[in-house]
Short mmCIF file of C-alpha atoms in Angstrom, two decimals:
data_model
loop_
_atom_site.label_atom_id
_atom_site.label_comp_id
_atom_site.label_asym_id
_atom_site.label_seq_id
_atom_site.Cartn_x
_atom_site.Cartn_y
_atom_site.Cartn_z
CA UNK N 29 -9.96 -0.82 10.79
CA UNK N 30 -7.30 -1.77 13.31
CA UNK N 31 -5.60 -4.08 10.77
CA UNK N 32 -5.35 -1.39 8.08
CA UNK N 33 -1.97 -0.37 6.70
CA UNK N 34 -0.65 2.88 8.16
CA UNK N 35 1.68 5.59 6.90
CA UNK N 36 3.61 7.75 6.56
CA UNK N 37 5.92 7.01 3.65
CA UNK N 38 9.70 6.92 4.05
CA UNK N 39 10.04 10.49 2.82
CA UNK N 40 7.32 11.76 5.15
CA UNK N 41 4.40 12.10 2.71
CA UNK N 42 0.96 11.67 4.23
CA UNK N 43 -0.47 8.28 3.34
CA UNK N 44 -3.13 7.02 3.01
CA UNK N 45 -4.92 9.95 1.38
CA UNK N 46 -8.36 8.75 2.50
CA UNK N 47 -9.95 5.71 4.03
CA UNK N 48 -13.21 3.94 3.21
CA UNK N 49 -15.22 1.10 4.80
CA UNK N 50 -13.48 -2.27 4.48
CA UNK N 51 -15.05 -4.42 7.19
CA UNK N 52 -18.36 -6.26 7.23
CA UNK N 53 -19.43 -4.83 3.86
CA UNK N 54 -22.66 -6.59 2.77
CA UNK N 55 -22.55 -8.07 -0.72
CA UNK N 56 -25.39 -9.76 -2.63
CA UNK N 57 -24.73 -13.42 -3.39
CA UNK N 58 -26.77 -15.30 -6.01
CA UNK N 59 -28.36 -18.51 -4.78
CA UNK N 60 -25.96 -21.41 -5.00
CA UNK N 61 -22.92 -19.21 -5.61
CA UNK N 62 -19.75 -19.35 -3.54
CA UNK N 63 -17.77 -16.38 -2.23
CA UNK N 64 -14.43 -17.45 -0.72
CA UNK N 65 -13.12 -15.14 1.96
CA UNK N 66 -16.55 -13.91 3.07
CA UNK N 67 -18.62 -14.76 6.13
CA UNK N 68 -22.37 -15.30 6.53
CA UNK N 69 -24.36 -12.14 7.13
CA UNK N 70 -27.42 -13.64 8.76
CA UNK N 71 -29.53 -12.30 5.89
CA UNK N 72 -30.52 -14.55 3.00
CA UNK N 73 -28.78 -13.65 -0.25
CA UNK N 74 -25.98 -11.63 1.40
CA UNK N 75 -22.51 -12.26 2.75
CA UNK N 76 -20.05 -9.97 4.56
CA UNK N 77 -16.78 -9.13 2.83
CA UNK N 78 -13.56 -7.60 4.18
CA UNK N 79 -10.42 -5.98 2.83
CA UNK N 80 -8.92 -3.37 0.53
CA UNK N 81 -11.04 -4.61 -2.37
CA UNK N 82 -14.14 -3.38 -0.56
CA UNK N 83 -12.64 0.03 0.26
CA UNK N 84 -11.32 0.51 -3.28
CA UNK N 85 -14.66 -0.37 -4.85
CA UNK N 86 -16.44 2.03 -2.51
CA UNK N 87 -14.07 4.85 -3.48
CA UNK N 88 -14.33 4.06 -7.19
CA UNK N 89 -18.12 4.19 -7.07
CA UNK N 90 -17.99 7.54 -5.28
CA UNK N 91 -15.61 8.99 -7.87
CA UNK N 92 -17.78 7.76 -10.72
CA UNK N 93 -20.87 9.42 -9.20
CA UNK N 94 -19.02 12.77 -9.02
CA UNK N 95 -18.03 13.00 -12.67
CA UNK N 96 -21.32 14.05 -14.27
CA UNK N 97 -22.23 16.81 -11.77
CA UNK N 98 -18.72 18.26 -12.05
CA UNK N 99 -18.70 18.02 -15.84
CA UNK N 100 -21.92 20.04 -15.95
CA UNK N 101 -20.47 22.77 -13.74
CA UNK N 102 -17.03 22.86 -15.37
CA UNK N 103 -18.40 22.30 -18.88
CA UNK N 104 -15.57 19.78 -19.30
CA UNK N 105 -14.54 16.41 -17.94
CA UNK N 106 -13.06 16.87 -14.45
CA UNK N 107 -9.42 15.98 -14.01
CA UNK N 108 -8.23 13.35 -11.55
CA UNK N 109 -6.83 16.19 -9.42
CA UNK N 110 -10.26 17.85 -9.35
CA UNK N 111 -11.94 14.69 -8.11
CA UNK N 112 -9.24 14.17 -5.49
CA UNK N 113 -9.46 17.76 -4.30
CA UNK N 114 -13.19 17.39 -3.65
CA UNK N 115 -12.79 14.05 -1.85
CA UNK N 116 -10.04 15.39 0.41
CA UNK N 117 -11.89 18.65 1.03
CA UNK N 118 -14.99 16.83 2.21
CA UNK N 119 -13.28 14.01 4.09
CA UNK N 120 -14.88 13.12 7.42
CA UNK N 121 -12.68 13.45 10.51
CA UNK N 122 -12.22 10.08 12.29
CA UNK N 123 -10.30 11.28 15.36
CA UNK N 124 -10.15 10.09 18.14
CA UNK N 125 -10.72 6.66 16.58
CA UNK N 126 -12.50 3.52 17.68
CA UNK N 127 -11.23 3.57 21.26
CA UNK N 128 -12.35 7.10 22.20
CA UNK N 129 -10.58 10.00 23.83
CA UNK N 130 -9.14 7.92 26.68
CA UNK N 131 -7.11 5.75 24.29
CA UNK N 132 -6.42 8.07 21.37
CA UNK N 133 -5.82 6.05 18.21
CA UNK N 134 -6.11 8.84 15.64
CA UNK N 135 -4.86 12.40 16.03
CA UNK N 136 -6.63 15.24 14.16
CA UNK N 137 -6.28 14.93 10.39
CA UNK N 138 -4.19 14.79 8.35
CA UNK N 139 -2.29 11.89 9.87
CA UNK N 140 -0.74 8.50 9.10
CA UNK N 141 -3.89 6.58 10.04
CA UNK N 142 -6.74 8.17 8.09
CA UNK N 143 -4.88 10.61 5.85
CA UNK N 144 -7.28 13.51 5.43
CA UNK N 145 -10.22 11.46 6.72
CA UNK N 146 -12.97 9.05 5.81
CA UNK N 147 -14.54 9.20 2.38
CA UNK N 148 -17.82 11.13 2.57
CA UNK N 149 -19.72 12.69 -0.33
CA UNK N 150 -22.13 14.70 1.82
CA UNK N 151 -20.08 17.90 1.47
CA UNK N 152 -19.71 17.41 -2.28
CA UNK N 153 -23.49 17.15 -2.67
CA UNK N 154 -23.96 20.53 -0.99
CA UNK N 155 -23.45 22.56 -4.16
CA UNK N 156 -24.35 25.74 -2.30
CA UNK N 157 -21.15 25.34 -0.28
CA UNK N 158 -18.95 25.61 -3.40
CA UNK N 159 -17.40 29.09 -3.26
CA UNK N 160 -14.45 28.33 -5.55
CA UNK N 161 -14.01 25.42 -7.95
CA UNK N 162 -11.13 25.64 -10.42
CA UNK N 163 -9.75 22.90 -12.67
CA UNK N 164 -6.73 24.69 -14.17
CA UNK N 165 -5.45 22.76 -17.21
CA UNK N 166 -2.87 25.38 -18.25
CA UNK N 167 -0.99 25.10 -14.99
CA UNK N 168 1.79 27.15 -13.44
CA UNK N 169 5.48 27.51 -14.18
CA UNK N 170 8.36 28.19 -11.80
CA UNK N 171 7.69 31.16 -9.49
CA UNK N 172 4.29 31.85 -11.05
CA UNK N 173 1.46 32.56 -8.64
CA UNK N 174 -2.32 32.82 -8.49
CA UNK N 175 -4.42 34.84 -6.05
CA UNK N 176 -8.14 34.33 -5.46
CA UNK N 177 -10.54 35.92 -3.00
CA UNK N 178 -13.64 34.26 -1.60
CA UNK N 179 -16.28 36.07 0.42
CA UNK N 180 -17.57 34.35 3.53
CA UNK N 181 -20.93 35.72 4.69
CA UNK N 182 -22.09 32.81 6.85
CA UNK N 183 -21.15 29.30 7.90
CA UNK N 184 -18.91 27.69 10.49
CA UNK N 185 -16.00 26.26 8.53
CA UNK N 186 -14.04 27.19 5.42
CA UNK N 187 -12.17 24.36 3.72
CA UNK N 188 -9.72 24.88 0.88
CA UNK N 189 -7.86 22.10 -0.93
CA UNK N 190 -5.18 22.28 -3.62
CA UNK N 191 -4.32 19.07 -5.49
CA UNK N 192 -2.27 18.20 -8.54
CA UNK N 193 -1.21 15.06 -10.39
CA UNK N 194 2.55 15.16 -9.90
CA UNK N 195 5.12 13.89 -12.37
CA UNK N 196 6.61 10.47 -11.48
CA UNK N 197 9.80 10.51 -9.45
CA UNK N 198 12.75 8.14 -9.68
CA UNK N 199 12.38 5.06 -7.45
CA UNK N 200 15.67 5.87 -5.72
CA UNK N 201 14.76 9.51 -4.99
CA UNK N 202 15.11 10.65 -1.38
CA UNK N 203 12.06 12.91 -1.72
CA UNK N 204 9.35 11.87 -4.17
CA UNK N 205 7.52 15.16 -4.72
CA UNK N 206 8.68 16.47 -8.12
CA UNK N 207 6.61 19.59 -8.81
CA UNK N 208 6.00 21.60 -5.66
CA UNK N 209 3.03 23.99 -5.47
CA UNK N 210 2.22 25.94 -2.32
CA UNK N 211 -1.08 26.99 -0.73
CA UNK N 212 -1.52 29.78 1.81
CA UNK N 213 -4.72 31.40 3.09
CA UNK N 214 -5.02 34.91 4.54
CA UNK N 215 -8.04 35.77 6.69
CA UNK N 216 -9.74 39.22 6.78
CA UNK N 217 -7.48 40.26 9.69
CA UNK N 218 -4.31 39.46 7.75
CA UNK N 219 -3.44 36.23 9.56
CA UNK N 220 -1.72 33.60 7.39
CA UNK N 221 -2.59 29.89 7.48
CA UNK N 222 -0.58 27.03 6.00
CA UNK N 223 -1.83 23.61 4.87
CA UNK N 224 -1.95 20.20 6.50
CA UNK N 225 -1.61 21.45 10.06
CA UNK N 226 1.80 22.99 9.42
CA UNK N 227 3.21 26.35 10.49
CA UNK N 228 4.98 26.83 7.17
CA UNK N 229 4.70 25.60 3.60
CA UNK N 230 4.39 21.87 2.81
CA UNK N 231 7.34 20.62 0.69
CA UNK N 232 6.28 16.96 0.64
CA UNK N 233 2.67 16.43 -0.46
CA UNK N 234 0.75 17.02 -3.69
CA UNK N 235 -2.43 17.57 -1.67
CA UNK N 236 -2.67 20.63 0.58
CA UNK N 237 -5.71 21.49 2.70
CA UNK N 238 -6.48 24.41 5.01
CA UNK N 239 -9.45 24.22 7.39
CA UNK N 240 -10.52 27.42 9.16
CA UNK N 241 -13.16 28.16 11.80
CA UNK N 242 -15.09 31.08 10.30
CA UNK N 243 -17.90 31.30 12.87
CA UNK N 244 -18.63 35.00 13.19
CA UNK N 245 -15.61 35.82 11.03
CA UNK N 246 -17.16 37.09 7.83
CA UNK N 247 -15.25 38.90 5.12
CA UNK N 248 -12.85 38.24 2.26
CA UNK N 249 -10.41 35.36 2.54
CA UNK N 250 -7.42 35.37 0.18
CA UNK N 251 -6.13 32.15 -1.37
CA UNK N 252 -2.52 32.32 -2.52
CA UNK N 253 -0.95 29.70 -4.78
CA UNK N 254 2.69 29.63 -5.83
CA UNK N 255 4.77 27.33 -8.01
CA UNK N 256 7.72 26.87 -5.69
CA UNK N 257 9.61 24.30 -7.77
CA UNK N 258 8.40 23.05 -11.15
CA UNK N 259 11.12 21.18 -13.08
CA UNK N 260 8.45 19.66 -15.36
CA UNK N 261 6.34 22.63 -16.36
CA UNK N 262 3.63 23.66 -16.57
CA UNK N 263 1.90 21.94 -13.67
CA UNK N 264 -1.93 21.76 -13.91
CA UNK N 265 -3.83 21.87 -10.61
CA UNK N 266 -7.27 21.78 -9.02
CA UNK N 267 -8.56 24.09 -6.31
CA UNK N 268 -11.71 23.63 -4.22
CA UNK N 269 -13.05 25.99 -1.54
CA UNK N 270 -16.24 25.28 0.41
CA UNK N 271 -18.04 26.91 3.32
CA UNK N 272 -20.09 24.67 5.61
#
């Protein structure tokens, strides 16, 4: 929505992480009840509501619906980082925005308007797209690394997201990322790709996503993780890779 708050933060972190519908959301209204702040919907028994409360409730419902399927696959309750990794990985691109290409409102994600995109569970529901799902509770210590390989045999797009629940920083800190993990992806030809549209590692965010066009580019893709700076160790993390 045009009136939504925009990022980034003072230290350059990407915010918001995601966006969800917050305008003209239909809500059921019992007969005789009042709903301040809403407007008539034109349909009996419903009103239209606006604001962050609508977006937050939408996101909360989506997260709740993800828990059981993930728990069955992981054979454990998914961490907050795991849920966030899936939501960011499957986020729907909103560029160019509501005004179209001629009046670009939103650049390609991630950005300060939509974060990594609009909340969309369609990709999450495609279990066949899950090529790597890891909820690492042991975590990594300083300079430790992890390497994973995923085979791409078909599909158009490979998406990989690393997320972790960072330790709280001091309010007066210049940079608020405390534990810094890095993601890098190597394609079958040896080309390296960095997250969040960058040409090098991301030292600011605790969510890192790489999106690659894999049309006609089958083979093994290597996912490299490294604990660049971990003053509060170990740092648990979640990793999601999907092919669409």
